[in-house]
Coordinates of C-alpha atoms and ligand atoms in Angstrom, one line a residue:
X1 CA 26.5 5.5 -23.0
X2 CA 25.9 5.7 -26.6
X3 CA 25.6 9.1 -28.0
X4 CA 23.7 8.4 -31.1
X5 CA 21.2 5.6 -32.1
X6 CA 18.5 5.3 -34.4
X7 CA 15.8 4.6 -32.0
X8 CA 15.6 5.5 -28.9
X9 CA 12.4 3.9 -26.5
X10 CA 11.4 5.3 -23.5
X11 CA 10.0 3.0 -20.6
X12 CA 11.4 -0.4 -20.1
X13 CA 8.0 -2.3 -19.4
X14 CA 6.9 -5.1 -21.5
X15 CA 5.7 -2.3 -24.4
X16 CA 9.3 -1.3 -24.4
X17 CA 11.0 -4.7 -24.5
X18 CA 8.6 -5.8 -26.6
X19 CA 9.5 -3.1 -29.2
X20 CA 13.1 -3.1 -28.4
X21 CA 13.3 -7.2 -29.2
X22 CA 11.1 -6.6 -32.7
X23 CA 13.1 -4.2 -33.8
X24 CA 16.6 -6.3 -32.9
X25 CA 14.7 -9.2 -35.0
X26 CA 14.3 -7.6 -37.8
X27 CA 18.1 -5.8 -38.1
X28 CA 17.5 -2.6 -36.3
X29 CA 20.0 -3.1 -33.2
X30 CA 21.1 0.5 -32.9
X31 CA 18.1 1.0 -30.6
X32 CA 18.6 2.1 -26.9
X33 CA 15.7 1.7 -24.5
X34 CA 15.8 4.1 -21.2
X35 CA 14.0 2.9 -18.6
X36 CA 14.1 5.3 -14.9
X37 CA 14.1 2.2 -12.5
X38 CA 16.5 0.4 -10.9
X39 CA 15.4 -2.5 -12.6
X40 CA 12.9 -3.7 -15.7
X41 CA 9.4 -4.8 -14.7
X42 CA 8.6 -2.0 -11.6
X43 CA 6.2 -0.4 -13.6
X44 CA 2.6 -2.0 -14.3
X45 CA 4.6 -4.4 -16.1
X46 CA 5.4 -6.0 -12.5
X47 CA 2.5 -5.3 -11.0
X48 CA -0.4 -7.1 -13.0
X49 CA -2.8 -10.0 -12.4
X50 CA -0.8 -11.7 -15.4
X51 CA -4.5 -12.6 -17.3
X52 CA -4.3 -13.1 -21.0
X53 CA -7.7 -13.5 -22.8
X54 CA -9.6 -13.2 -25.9
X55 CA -12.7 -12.1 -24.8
X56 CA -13.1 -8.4 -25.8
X57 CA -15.7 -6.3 -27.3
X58 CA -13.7 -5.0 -30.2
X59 CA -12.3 -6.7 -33.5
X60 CA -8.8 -4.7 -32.8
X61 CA -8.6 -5.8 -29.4
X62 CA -9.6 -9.6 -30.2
X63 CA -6.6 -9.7 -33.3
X64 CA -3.8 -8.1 -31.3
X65 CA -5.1 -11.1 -28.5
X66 CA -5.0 -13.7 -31.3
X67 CA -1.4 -12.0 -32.0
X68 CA 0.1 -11.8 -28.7
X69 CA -1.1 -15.7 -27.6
X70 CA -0.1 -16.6 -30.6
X71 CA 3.8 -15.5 -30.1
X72 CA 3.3 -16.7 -26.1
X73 CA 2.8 -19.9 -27.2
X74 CA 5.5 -20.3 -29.1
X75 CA 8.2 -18.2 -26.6
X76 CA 9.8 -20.5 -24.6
X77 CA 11.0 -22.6 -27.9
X78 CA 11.7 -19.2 -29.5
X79 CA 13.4 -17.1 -26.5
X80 CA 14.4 -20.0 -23.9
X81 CA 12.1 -18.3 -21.3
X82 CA 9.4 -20.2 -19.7
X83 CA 5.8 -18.4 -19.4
X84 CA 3.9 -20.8 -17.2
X85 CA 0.9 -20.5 -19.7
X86 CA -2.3 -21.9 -18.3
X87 CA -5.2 -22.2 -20.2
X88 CA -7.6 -22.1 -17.0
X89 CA -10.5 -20.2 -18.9
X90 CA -12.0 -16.6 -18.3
X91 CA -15.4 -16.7 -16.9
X92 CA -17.2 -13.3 -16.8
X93 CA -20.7 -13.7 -14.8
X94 CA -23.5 -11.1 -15.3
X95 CA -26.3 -9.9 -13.6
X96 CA -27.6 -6.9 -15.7
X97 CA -29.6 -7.6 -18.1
X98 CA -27.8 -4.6 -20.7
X99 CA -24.5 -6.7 -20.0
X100 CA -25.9 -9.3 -20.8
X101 CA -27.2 -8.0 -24.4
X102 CA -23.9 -6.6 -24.7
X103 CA -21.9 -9.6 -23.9
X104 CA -24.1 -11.7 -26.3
X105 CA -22.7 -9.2 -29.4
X106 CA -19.0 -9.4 -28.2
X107 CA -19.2 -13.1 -28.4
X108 CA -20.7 -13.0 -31.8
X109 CA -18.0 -10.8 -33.0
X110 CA -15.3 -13.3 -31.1
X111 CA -16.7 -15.9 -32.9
X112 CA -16.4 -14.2 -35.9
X113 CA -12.7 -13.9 -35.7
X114 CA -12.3 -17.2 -34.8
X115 CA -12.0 -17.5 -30.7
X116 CA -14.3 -20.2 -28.9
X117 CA -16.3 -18.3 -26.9
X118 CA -19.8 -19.2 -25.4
X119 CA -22.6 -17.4 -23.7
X120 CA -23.1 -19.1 -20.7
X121 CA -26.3 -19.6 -18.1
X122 CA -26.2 -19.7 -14.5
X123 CA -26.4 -23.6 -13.9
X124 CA -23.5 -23.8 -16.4
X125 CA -21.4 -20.9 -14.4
X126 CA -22.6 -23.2 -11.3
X127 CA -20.7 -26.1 -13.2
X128 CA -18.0 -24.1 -14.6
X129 CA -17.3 -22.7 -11.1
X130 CA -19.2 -24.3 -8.3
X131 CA -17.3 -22.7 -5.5
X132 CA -18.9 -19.3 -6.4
X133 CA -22.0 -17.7 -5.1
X134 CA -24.8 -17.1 -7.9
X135 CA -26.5 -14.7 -6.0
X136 CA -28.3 -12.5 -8.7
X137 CA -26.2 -14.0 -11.6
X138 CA -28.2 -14.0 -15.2
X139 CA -25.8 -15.5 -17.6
X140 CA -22.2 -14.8 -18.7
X141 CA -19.2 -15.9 -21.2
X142 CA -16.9 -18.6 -21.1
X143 CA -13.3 -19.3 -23.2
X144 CA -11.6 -21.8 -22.3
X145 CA -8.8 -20.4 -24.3
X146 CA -8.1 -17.5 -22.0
X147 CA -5.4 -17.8 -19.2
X148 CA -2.6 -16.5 -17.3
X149 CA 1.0 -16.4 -18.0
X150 CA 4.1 -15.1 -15.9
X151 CA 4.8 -11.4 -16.5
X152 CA 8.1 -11.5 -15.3
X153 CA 8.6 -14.3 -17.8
X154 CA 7.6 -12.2 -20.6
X155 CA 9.4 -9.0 -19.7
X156 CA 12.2 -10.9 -19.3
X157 CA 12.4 -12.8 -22.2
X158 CA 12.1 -9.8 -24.1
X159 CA 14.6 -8.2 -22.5
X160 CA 17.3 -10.9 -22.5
X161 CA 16.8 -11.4 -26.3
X162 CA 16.8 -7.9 -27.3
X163 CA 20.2 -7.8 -25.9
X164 CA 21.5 -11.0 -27.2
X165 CA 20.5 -9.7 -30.6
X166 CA 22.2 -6.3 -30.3
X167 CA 19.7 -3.7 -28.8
X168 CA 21.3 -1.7 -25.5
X169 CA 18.3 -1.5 -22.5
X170 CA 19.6 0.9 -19.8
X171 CA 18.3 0.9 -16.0
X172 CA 18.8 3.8 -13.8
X173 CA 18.5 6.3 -17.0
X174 CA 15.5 8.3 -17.2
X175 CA 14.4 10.5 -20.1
X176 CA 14.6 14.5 -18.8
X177 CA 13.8 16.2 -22.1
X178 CA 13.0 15.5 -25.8
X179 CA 14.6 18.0 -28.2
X180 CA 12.6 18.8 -31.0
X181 CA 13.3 20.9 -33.6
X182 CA 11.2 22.2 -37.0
X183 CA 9.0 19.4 -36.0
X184 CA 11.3 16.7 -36.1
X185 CA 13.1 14.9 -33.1
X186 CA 16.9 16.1 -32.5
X187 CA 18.0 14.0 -29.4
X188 CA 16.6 12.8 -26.1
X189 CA 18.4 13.8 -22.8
X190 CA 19.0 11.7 -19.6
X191 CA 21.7 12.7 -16.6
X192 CA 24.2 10.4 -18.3
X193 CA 24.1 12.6 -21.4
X194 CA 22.1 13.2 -24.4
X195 CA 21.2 10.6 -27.7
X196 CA 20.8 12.7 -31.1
X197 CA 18.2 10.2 -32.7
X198 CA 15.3 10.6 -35.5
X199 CA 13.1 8.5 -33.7
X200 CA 11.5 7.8 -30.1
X201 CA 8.9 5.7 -29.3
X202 CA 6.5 6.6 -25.7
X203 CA 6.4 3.2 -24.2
X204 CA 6.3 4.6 -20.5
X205 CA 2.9 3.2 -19.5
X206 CA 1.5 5.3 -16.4
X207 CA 3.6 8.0 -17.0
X208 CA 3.3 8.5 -20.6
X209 CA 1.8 12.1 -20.7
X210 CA 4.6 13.4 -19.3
X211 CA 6.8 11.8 -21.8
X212 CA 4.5 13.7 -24.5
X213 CA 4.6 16.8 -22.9
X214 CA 8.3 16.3 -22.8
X215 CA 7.3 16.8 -26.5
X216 CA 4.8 19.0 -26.5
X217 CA 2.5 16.4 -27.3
X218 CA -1.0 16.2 -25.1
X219 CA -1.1 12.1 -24.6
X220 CA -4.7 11.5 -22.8
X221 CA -3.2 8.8 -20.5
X222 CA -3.9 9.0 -17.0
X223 CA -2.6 6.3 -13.9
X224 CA -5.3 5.3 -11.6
X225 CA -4.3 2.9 -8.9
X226 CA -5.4 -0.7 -8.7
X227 CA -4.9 -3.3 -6.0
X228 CA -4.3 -7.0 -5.8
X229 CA -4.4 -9.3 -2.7
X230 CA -2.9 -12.8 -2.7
X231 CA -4.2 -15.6 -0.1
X232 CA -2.5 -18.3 1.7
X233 CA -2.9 -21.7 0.1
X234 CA -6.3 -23.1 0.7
X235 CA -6.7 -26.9 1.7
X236 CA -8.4 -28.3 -1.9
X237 CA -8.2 -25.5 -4.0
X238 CA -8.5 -27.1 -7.7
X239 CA -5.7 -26.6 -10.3
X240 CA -8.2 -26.0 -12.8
X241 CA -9.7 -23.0 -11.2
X242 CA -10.6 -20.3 -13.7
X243 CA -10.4 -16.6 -13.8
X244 CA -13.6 -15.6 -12.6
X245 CA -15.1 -12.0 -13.4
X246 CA -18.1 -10.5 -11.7
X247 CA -18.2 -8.1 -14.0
X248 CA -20.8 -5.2 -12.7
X249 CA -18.3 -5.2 -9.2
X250 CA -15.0 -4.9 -11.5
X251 CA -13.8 -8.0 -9.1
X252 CA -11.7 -10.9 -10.4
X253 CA -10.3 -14.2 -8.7
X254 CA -7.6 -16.6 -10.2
X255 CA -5.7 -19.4 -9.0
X256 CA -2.1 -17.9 -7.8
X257 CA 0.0 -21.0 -6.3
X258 CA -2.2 -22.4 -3.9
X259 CA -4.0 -19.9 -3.1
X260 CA -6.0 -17.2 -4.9
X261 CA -5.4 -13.5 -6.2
X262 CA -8.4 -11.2 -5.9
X263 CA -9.2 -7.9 -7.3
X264 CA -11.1 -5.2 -7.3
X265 CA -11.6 -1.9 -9.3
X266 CA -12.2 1.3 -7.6
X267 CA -13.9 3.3 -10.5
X268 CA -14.4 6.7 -8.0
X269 CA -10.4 6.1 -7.8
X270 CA -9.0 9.7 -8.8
X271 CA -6.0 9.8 -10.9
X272 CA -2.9 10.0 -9.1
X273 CA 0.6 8.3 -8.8
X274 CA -0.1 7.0 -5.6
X275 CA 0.8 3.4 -5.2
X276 CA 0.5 2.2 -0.9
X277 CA -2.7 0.1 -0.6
X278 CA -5.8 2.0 0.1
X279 CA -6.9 0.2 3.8
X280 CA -10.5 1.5 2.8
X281 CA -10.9 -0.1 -0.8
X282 CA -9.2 -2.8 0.5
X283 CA -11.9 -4.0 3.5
X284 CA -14.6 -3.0 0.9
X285 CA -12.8 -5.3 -1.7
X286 CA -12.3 -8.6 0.5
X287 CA -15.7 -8.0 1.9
X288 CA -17.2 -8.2 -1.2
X289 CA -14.9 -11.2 -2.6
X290 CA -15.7 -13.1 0.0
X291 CA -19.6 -12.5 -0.4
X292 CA -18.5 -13.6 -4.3
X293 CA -16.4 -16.5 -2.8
X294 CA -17.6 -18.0 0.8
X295 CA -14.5 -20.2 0.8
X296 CA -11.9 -16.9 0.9
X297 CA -13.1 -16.8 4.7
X298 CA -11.0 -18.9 5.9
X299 CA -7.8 -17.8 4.1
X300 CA -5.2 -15.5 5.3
X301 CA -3.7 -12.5 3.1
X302 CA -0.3 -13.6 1.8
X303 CA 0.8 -10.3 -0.4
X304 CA -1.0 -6.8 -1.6
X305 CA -0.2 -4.6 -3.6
X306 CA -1.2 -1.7 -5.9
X307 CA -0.4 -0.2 -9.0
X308 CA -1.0 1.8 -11.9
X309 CA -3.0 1.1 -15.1
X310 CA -2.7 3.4 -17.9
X311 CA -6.1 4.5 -18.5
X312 CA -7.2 6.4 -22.2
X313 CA -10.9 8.2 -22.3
X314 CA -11.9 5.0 -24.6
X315 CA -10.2 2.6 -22.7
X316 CA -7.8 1.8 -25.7
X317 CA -4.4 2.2 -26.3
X318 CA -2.7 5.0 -28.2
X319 CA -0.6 3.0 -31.3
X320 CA 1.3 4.3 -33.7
X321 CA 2.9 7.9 -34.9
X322 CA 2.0 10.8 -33.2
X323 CA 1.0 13.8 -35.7
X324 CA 2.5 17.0 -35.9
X325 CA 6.4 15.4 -35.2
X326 CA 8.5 13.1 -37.0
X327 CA 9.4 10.7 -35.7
X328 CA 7.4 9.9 -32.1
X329 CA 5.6 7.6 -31.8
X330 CA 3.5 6.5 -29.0
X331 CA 2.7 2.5 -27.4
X332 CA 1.0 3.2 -24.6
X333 CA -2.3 3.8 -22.6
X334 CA -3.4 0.0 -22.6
X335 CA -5.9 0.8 -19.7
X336 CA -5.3 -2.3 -18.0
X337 CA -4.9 -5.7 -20.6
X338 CA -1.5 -4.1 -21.8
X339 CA 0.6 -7.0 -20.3
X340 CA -1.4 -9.3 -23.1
X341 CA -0.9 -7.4 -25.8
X342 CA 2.9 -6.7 -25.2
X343 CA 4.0 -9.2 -27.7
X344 CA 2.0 -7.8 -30.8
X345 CA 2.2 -4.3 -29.8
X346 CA 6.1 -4.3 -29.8
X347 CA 5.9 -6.5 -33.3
X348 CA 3.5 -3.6 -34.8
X349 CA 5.8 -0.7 -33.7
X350 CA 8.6 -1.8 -35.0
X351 CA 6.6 -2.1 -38.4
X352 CA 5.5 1.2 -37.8
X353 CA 9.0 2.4 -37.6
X354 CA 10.6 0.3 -40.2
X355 CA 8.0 0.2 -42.4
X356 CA 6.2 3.4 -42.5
X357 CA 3.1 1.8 -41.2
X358 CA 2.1 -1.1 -38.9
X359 CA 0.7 -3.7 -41.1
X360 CA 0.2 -7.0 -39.4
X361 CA -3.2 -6.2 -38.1
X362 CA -4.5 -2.7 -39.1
X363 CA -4.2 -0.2 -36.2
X364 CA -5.9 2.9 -37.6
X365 CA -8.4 2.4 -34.7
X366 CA -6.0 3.3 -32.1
X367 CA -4.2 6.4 -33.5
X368 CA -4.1 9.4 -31.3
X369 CA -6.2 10.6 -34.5
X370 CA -9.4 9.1 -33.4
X371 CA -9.8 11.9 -30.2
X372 CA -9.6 14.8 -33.2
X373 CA -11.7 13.2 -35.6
X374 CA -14.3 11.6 -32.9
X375 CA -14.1 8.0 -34.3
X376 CA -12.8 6.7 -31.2
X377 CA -14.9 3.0 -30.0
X378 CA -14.3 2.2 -26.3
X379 CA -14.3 -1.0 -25.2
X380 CA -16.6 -2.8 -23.2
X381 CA -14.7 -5.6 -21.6
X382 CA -12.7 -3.7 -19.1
X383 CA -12.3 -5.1 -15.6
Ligands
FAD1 C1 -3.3 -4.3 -10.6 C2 -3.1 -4.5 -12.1 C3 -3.6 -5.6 -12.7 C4 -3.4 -5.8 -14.1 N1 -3.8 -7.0 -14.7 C5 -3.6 -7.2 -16.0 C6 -3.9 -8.5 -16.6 O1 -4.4 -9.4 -15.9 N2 -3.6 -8.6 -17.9 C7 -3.0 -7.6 -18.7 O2 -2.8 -7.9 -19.9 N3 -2.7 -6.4 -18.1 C8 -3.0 -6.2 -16.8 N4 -2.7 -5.0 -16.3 C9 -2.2 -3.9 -17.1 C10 -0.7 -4.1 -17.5 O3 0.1 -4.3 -16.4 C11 -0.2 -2.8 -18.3 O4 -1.1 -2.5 -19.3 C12 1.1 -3.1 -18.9 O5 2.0 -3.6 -18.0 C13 1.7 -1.7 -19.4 O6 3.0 -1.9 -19.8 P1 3.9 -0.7 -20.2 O7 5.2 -1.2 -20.7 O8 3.1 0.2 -21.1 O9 4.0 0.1 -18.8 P2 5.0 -0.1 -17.5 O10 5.2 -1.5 -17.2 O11 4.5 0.8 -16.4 O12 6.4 0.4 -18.1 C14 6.7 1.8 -18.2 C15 8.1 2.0 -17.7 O13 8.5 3.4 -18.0 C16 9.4 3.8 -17.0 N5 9.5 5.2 -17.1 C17 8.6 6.2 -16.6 N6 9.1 7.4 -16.8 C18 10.3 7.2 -17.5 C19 11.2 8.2 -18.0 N7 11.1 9.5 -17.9 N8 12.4 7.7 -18.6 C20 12.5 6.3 -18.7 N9 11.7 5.4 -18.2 C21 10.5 5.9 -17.6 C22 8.7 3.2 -15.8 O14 9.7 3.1 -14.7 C23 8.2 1.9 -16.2 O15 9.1 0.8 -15.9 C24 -2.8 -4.8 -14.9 C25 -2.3 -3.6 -14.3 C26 -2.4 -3.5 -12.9 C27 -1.9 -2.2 -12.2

């Protein structure tokens, strides 16, 4: 194992690769990333519903969107690693009349920046998605940009190309301790030895705080468990089927293969590292997917699962250098549409790191800064 590097990254999800591979890019290849599992992709990162949309609340959020799709679009010319993008469209119905306000002002400030979203009534939601009960629906938004891609895919690519362009990703090598000394990093230690470096970057997802604390950094990132079920094929299913959001339930539906994935948020879910499937949740979820969806009663449950998002008090992601120690910096606490933003977030760390200051899109938002000075802005588009 290397004994020395000049960046070491913590967490081998797609935040990790992601940074890893931008770093490589731009010349910086004596970067090690440490990743605890067995192998890449068991964290969230292998674990998501693989949606990629544009449809947030704020401007931040919407540009590191336009980012990230941006570079997906172009990745299987530019890594040799197919994504299986589909633009299938993100439908979000509502039926409260404040979401509804709400929605109308995030679509404004979409369209402001560019993405071709649309408030939507119910008869158009009925056209948009006629297998779906409108029981109580007022209105929603529609993009037909929005989609899915492969997660696998992504981390992968990322991973593969870091490596072919010089950067070392380890599996089975957890980070133990940080050293830090007269507030700058020393080394970071793992069983296989220690790495005397000048710079690490968080990029462990769920289990981020601890990395902090490692530090003596307080990272407000806390896992709470999600959970995903996957049907059988059902008979006439239509490729086209969007992702479709009733958005006052938390509970989503997309095409998977031929059949659907459906979830549901638990928002009395305490924090915890848990990951089995909560039976409870679970009968309350399908029950109230198939009230959603009438044709899900007569499909079968093919795969579940549950894991962890990431969550911040705002809902937003921590980006950027960490005060107080030179040298750490933290990409982490995506609170559940991290997968999406992978691609820009690893492209704005490394600028971070190599040029002082991310500069792509302007990140000052999402600083750990904003809890201490109170100018944090949640978002509202959280599923
Ligand atoms: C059910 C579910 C559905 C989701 N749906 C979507 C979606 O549709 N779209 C979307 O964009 N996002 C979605 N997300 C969120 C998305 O998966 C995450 O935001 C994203 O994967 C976070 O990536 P990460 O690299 O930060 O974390 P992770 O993928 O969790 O990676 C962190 C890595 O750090 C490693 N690690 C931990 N401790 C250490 C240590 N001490 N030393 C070394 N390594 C360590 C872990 O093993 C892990 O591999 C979903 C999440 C869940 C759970």
């Amino acid at each position: 194992m290397k004994t020395s590097a000049d960046v070491v990254v913590i967490g081998g999800g797609i935040m990790g690769a992601s940074t890893a591979y931008h770093l490589a890019k731009r010349g910086a290849t004596n970067v090690v990333v440490l990743e605890s599992g067995e192998m890449f992709g068991l964290g969230s990162t292998g674990l998501n519903a693989g949606g990629i949309r544009y449809q947030f609340a704020t401007a931040v959020n919407i540009e590191l969107s336009k980012l990230s799709i941006g570079m997906m679009e172009r990745f299987a010319t530019e890594m040799d690693q197919q994504l299986g993008l589909r633009r299938c469209g993100y439908l979000f119905m509502l039926d409260r009349d404040e979401d509804l306000a709400q929605f109308r002002k995030n679509v404004a400030v979409q369209n402001k920046h560019g993405v071709p979203s649309e408030i939507v009534d119910a008869q158009q939601i009925g056209e948009l998605a006629p297998e779906v009960n409108l029981d109580g629906i007022i209105g929603g938004s529609w993009c037909p940009r929005d989609g899915l891609v492969d997660p696998n895919g992504l981390l992968q690519g990322y991973v593969s190309n870091a490596r072919r362009l010089g950067a070392t990703l380890l599996t089975s090598t957890p980070a133990t301790a940080i050293d830090v000394h007269g507030g700058r990093i020393q080394r970071v230690v793992t069983p296989a030895g220690s790495i005397e470096t000048e710079t690490v970057v968080i990029a462990a997802g769920p289990w981020s705080a601890a990395i902090g604390a490692m530090a003596g950094i307080d990272l407000p990132i806390q896992p709470i468990r999600r959970q995903i079920a996957v049907t059988d094929a059902i008979a006439g299913l239509r490729p086209d089927f969007p992702f479709v959001i009733d958005f006052s339930q938390s509970l989503y539906f997309h095409r998977e293969g031929a059949g659907l994935l459906t979830g549901m948020s638990n928002n009395d879910e305490p924090p915890g590292f848990i990951t089995t499937v909560d039976e409870d949740w679970k009968m309350h979820h399908l029950e109230h997917a198939m009230e959603r969806l009438p044709l899900l009663g007569d499909a079968g449950i093919a795969a579940e699962w549950a894991g962890l998002y990431e969550v911040t008090p705002d809902d937003q992601p921590i980006l950027g250098r960490l005060p107080g120690i030179d040298g750490l910096v933290c990409c982490a606490g995506f609170s559940g549409h991290g997968l999406m933003h992978g691609p820009a977030a690893g492209l704005l760390m490394a600028e971070e790191i190599l040029d002082g200051r991310a500069h792509t899109i302007d990140i000052d938002a999402l600083r750990w800064t904003r809890f201490e000075t109170g100018a944090s802005v949640g978002e509202y588009n959280v599923v």
